XYZ file of C-alpha atoms in Angstrom:
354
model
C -8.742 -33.459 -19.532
C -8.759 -31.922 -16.176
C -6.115 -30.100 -14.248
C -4.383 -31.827 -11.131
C -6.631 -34.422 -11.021
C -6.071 -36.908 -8.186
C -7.671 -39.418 -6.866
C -8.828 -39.940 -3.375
C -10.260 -42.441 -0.630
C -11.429 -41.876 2.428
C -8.459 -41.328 4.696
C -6.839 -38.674 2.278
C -10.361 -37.110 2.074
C -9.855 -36.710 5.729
C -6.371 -35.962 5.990
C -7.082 -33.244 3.136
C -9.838 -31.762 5.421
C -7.727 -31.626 8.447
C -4.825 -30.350 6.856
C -6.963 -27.666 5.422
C -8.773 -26.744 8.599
C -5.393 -26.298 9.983
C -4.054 -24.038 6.951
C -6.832 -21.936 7.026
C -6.347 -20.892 10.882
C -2.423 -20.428 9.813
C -4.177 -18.570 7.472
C -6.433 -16.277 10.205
C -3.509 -15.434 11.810
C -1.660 -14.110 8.582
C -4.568 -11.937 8.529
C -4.218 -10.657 11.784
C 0.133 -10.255 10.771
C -1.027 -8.115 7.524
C -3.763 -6.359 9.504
C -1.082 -5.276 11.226
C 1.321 -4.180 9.161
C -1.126 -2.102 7.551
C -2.412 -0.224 10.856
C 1.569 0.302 11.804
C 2.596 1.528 8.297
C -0.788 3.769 8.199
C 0.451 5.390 11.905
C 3.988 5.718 10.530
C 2.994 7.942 7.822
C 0.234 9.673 9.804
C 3.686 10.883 12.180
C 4.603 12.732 8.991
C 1.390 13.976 7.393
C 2.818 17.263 7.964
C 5.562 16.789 5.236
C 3.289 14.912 2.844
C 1.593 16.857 -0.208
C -1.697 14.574 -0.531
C -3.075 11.451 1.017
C -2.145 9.004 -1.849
C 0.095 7.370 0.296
C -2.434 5.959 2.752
C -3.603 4.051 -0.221
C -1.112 0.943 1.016
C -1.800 1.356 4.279
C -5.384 1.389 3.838
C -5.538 -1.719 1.646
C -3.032 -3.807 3.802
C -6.102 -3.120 6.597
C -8.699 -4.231 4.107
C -7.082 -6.955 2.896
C -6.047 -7.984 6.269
C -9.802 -8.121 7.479
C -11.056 -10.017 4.422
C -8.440 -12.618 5.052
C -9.356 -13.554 8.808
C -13.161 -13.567 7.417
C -12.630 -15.168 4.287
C -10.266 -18.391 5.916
C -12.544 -18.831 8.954
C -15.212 -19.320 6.662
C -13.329 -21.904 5.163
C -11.981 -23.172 8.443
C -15.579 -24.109 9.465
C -16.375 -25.921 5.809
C -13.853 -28.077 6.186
C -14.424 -29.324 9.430
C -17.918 -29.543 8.623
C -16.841 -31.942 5.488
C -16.003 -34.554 7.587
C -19.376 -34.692 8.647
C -21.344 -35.581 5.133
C -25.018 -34.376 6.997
C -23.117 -31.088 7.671
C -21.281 -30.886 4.541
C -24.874 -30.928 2.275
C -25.580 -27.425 3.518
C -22.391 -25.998 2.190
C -22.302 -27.609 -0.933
C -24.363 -24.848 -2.996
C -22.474 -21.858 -0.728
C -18.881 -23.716 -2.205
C -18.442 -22.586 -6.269
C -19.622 -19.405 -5.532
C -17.334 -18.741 -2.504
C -14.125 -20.229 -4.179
C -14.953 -17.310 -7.254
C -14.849 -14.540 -4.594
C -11.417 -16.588 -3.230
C -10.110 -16.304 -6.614
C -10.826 -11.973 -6.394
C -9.380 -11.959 -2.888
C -6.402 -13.852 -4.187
C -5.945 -11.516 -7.317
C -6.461 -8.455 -4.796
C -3.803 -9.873 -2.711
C -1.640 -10.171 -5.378
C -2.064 -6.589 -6.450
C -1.294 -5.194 -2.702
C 1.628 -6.657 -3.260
C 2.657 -5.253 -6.197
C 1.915 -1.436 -5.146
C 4.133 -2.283 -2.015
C 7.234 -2.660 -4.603
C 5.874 0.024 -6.988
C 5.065 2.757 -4.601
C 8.126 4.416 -4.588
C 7.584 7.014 -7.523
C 4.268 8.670 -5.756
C 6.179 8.908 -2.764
C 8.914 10.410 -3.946
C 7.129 13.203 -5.087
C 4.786 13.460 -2.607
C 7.722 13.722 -0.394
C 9.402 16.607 -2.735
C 6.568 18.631 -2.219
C 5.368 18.332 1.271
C 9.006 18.985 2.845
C 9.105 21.343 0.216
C 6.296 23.146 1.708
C 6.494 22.153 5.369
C 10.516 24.378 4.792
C 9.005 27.272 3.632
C 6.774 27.336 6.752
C 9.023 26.500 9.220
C 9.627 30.130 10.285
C 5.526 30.848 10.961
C 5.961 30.095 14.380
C 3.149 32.702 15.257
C 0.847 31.805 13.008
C -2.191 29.279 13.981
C -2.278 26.251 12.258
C 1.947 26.267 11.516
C 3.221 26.750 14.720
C 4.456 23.358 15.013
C 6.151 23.116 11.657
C 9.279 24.139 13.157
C 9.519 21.631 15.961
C 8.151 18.429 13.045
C 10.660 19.665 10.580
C 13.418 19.992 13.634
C 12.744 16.664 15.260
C 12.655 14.903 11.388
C 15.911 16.372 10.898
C 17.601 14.747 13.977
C 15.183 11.582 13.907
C 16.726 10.409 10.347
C 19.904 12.989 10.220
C 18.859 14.675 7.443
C 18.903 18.096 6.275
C 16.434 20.238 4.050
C 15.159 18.677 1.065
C 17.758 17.062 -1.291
C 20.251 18.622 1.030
C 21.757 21.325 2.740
C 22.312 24.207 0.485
C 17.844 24.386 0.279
C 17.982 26.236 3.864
C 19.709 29.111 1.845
C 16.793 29.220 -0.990
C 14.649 30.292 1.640
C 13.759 32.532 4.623
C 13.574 30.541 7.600
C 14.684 32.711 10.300
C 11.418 35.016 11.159
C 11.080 38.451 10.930
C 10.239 38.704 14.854
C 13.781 38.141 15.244
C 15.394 40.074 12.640
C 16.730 43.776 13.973
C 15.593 45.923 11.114
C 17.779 48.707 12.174
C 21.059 46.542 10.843
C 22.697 47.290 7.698
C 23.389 44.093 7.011
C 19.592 42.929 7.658
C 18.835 45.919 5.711
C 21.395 45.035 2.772
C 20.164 41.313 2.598
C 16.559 42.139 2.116
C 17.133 44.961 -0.283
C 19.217 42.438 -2.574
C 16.204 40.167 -2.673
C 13.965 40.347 -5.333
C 10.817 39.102 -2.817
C 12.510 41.296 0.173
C 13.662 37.450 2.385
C 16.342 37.459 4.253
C 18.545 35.006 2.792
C 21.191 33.309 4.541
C 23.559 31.032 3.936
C 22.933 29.259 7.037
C 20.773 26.178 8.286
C 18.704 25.300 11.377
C 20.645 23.711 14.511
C 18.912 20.787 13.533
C 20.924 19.643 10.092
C 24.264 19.279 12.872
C 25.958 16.653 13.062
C 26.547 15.993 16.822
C 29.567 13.092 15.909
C 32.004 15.922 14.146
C 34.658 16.931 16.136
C 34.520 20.434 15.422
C 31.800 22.913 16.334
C 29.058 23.040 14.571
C 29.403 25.383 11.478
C 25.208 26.455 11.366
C 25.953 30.023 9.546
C 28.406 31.685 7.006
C 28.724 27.815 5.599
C 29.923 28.839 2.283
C 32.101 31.514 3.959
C 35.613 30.388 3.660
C 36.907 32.977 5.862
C 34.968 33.244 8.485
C 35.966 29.938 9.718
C 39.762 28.888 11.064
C 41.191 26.383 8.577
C 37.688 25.971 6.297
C 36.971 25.176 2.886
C 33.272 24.325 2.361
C 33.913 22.958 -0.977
C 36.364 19.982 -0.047
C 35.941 19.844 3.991
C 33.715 17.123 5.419
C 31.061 19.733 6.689
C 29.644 18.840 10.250
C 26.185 19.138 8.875
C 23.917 16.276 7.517
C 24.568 15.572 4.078
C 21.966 13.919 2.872
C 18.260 15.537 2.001
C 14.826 14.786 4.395
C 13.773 13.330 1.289
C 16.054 10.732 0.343
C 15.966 9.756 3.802
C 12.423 9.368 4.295
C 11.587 7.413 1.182
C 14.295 4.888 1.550
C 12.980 4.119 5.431
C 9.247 4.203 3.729
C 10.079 2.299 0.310
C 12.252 -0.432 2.843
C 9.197 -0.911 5.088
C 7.064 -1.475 1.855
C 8.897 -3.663 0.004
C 9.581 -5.823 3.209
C 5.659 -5.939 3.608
C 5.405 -6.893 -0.175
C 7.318 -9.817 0.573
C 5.300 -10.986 3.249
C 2.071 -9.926 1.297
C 3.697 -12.352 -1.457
C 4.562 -15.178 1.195
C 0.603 -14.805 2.279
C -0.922 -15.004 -1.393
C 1.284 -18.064 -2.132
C -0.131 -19.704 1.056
C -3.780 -18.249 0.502
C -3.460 -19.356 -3.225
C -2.669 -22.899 -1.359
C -5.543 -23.226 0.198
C -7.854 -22.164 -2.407
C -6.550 -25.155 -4.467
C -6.944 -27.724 -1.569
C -10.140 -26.740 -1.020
C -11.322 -26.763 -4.477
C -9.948 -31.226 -4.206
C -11.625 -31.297 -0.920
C -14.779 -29.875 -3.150
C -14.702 -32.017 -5.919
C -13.325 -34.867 -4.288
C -16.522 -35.071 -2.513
C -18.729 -34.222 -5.115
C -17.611 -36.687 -7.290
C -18.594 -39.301 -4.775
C -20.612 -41.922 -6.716
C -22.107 -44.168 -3.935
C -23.213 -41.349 -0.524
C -23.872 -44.682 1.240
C -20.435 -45.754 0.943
C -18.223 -43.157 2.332
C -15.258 -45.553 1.850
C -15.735 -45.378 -1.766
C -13.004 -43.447 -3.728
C -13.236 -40.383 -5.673
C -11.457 -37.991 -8.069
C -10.579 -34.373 -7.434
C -9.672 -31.666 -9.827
C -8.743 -27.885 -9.667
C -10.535 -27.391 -13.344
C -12.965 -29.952 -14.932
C -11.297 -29.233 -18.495
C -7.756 -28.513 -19.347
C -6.753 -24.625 -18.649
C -7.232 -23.707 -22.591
C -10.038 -25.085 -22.862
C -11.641 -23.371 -19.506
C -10.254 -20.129 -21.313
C -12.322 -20.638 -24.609
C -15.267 -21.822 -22.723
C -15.376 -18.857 -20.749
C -14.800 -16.542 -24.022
C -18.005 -18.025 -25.633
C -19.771 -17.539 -22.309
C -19.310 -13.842 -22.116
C -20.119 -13.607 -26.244
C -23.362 -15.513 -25.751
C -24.203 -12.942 -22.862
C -23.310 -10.277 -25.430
C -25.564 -11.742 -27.644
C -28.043 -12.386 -25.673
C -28.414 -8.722 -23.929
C -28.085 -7.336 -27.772
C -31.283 -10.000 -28.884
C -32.674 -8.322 -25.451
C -32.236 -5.005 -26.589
C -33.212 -5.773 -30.648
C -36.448 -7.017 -29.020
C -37.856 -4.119 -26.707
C -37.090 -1.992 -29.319
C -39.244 -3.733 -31.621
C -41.905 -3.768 -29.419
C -41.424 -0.379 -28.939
C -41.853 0.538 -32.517
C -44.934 -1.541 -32.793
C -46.506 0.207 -29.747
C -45.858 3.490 -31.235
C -47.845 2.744 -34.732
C -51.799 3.767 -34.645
C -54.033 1.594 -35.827
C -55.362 2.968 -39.389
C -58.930 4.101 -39.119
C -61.326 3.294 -42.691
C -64.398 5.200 -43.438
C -67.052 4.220 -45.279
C -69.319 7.106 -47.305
């Protein structure tokens, strides 16, 4: 029994074309929409290369782009079959292009589909990748004179005040490492002396953050050094004041405005399969509709249209014993050049006669 089979006549063959036709230029621009989103999200991220530890995350970006492409190719194709099926002389030169190009509509679709998915489950990689590139872009933001890291401390600043964030998970990482540079430490203080000289790895360790983690909204100057010095401060405690600094880490910040611009492109990249997936079933009516045509001369005539000729189980198993018979038949293949290969190899025996 086949699946959705309906039946049609000639004005719903036509009304089914032109709906199509229109769907599948709905369907162009949804291309040109995910296109988009990929080539914004894939700029995004390249702002921030700087604090990312690999390129894994361009993976999204880069597929959003591909699929994006395929789509506008893939439904003007289809755009120009079906307004060539209401035209049955134009129509015959599509007919043997049709079964193959609805197989590579159902790998777009399942491509789609995946997109979408790695939108929602992207989060983990980036996390990490996150951990270690700010990670890494921190311990570099004092190499100011060096070539190649000079701008670390102006992309780490400027991220800082951009999402009001500070350090990695938060403030207290600024004190783990050495981010003032030596160029503007006085080496003939006791106390620079003293600091170094308590480090294992000779920093200077402070417990102080960049002007950067402020927060310009407290009402109280910022407190940028001595930040777990109680008395050093008028009327202080670190450990139960509100501190004027930004509490939460680069981090946290950066992969919830990454994960939310993901998962808000999944949902369109879902909203475009659904509609893609759409289309691939009209056109496969439109298809058989018109195949199934039993008088050509009589274009009134009606017709039946299907998605599958047999039921879905039954497509299932018939596929299953396809792919063993191919397994069978390369193994036969094999079997057989290796018996001729045998029988090549034998010389002929060679009788004398005294």
């Amino acid at each position: 029994m086949a699946l959705l089979k309906v039946k049609f006549n000639q004005k719903k063959r036509v009304k089914l074309a032109q709906g199509l036709w229109l769907m599948n230029w709905f369907s162009v621009f949804a291309g040109i929409l995910v296109f988009s989103m990929g080539l914004f999200l894939k700029i995004e991220l390249r702002k921030r290369s700087e604090v990312m530890d690999n390129s894994e995350s361009h993976f999204v970006p880069n597929s959003l782009i591909l699929m994006g492409i395929l789509s506008c190719a893939f439904n003007g194709f289809a755009g120009k079959i079906c307004y060539d099926s209401l035209d049955p002389a134009k129509f015959a030169k599509w007919k043997p292009l049709l079964k193959p190009y609805l197989a590579l509509c159902c790998v777009f679709n399942i491509l789609i589909f995946f997109v979408a998915l790695i939108c929602f489950l992207m989060r983990g990689s980036l996390d990490s990748t996150l951990a270690q590139g700010l990670k890494n872009g921190m311990k570099f933001y004092r190499d100011t004179d060096t070539p190649g890291r000079c701008f670390m401390k102006k992309t780490i600043d400027m991220l800082q005040i951009e999402f009001k964030c500070c350090g990695n998970n938060g403030y207290k990482d600024w004190f783990e490492i050495q981010w003032i540079s030596n160029r503007y430490l006085d080496f003939s203080s006791k106390e620079v002396k003293d600091r170094i000289k308590s480090n294992v790895d000779g920093r200077y360790l402070v417990d102080g953050v960049p002007f950067s983690c402020c927060n310009p909204s407290s009402p109280r100057p910022c407190i940028q050094y001595q930040v777990t010095n109680n008395s050093a401060h008028y009327s202080y405690d670190y450990q139960t004041e509100e501190l004027n600094l930004w509490r939460r880490g680069c981090r946290e910040a950066l992969l919830n405005y990454y994960s939310g611009m993901m998962s808000s492109m999944g949902a369109v990249i879902l909203l475009v399969w659904l509609f893609e997936m759409s289309v691939m079933v009209g056109l496969r009516l439109l298809h058989t509709s018109l195949e199934s045509i039993t008088n050509p001369e009589d274009p009134e005539c009606e017709s039946e249209g299907w998605v599958l000729e047999n039921s879905l189980k039954d497509t299932f198993k018939s596929a299953l014993e396809n792919l063993k018979k191919l397994g069978k038949f390369n193994q036969v293949q094999a079997g057989a050049e290796g018996a001729e290969g045998e029988e090549g190899g034998k010389t002929p025996a060679i009788t004398t006669v005294s």
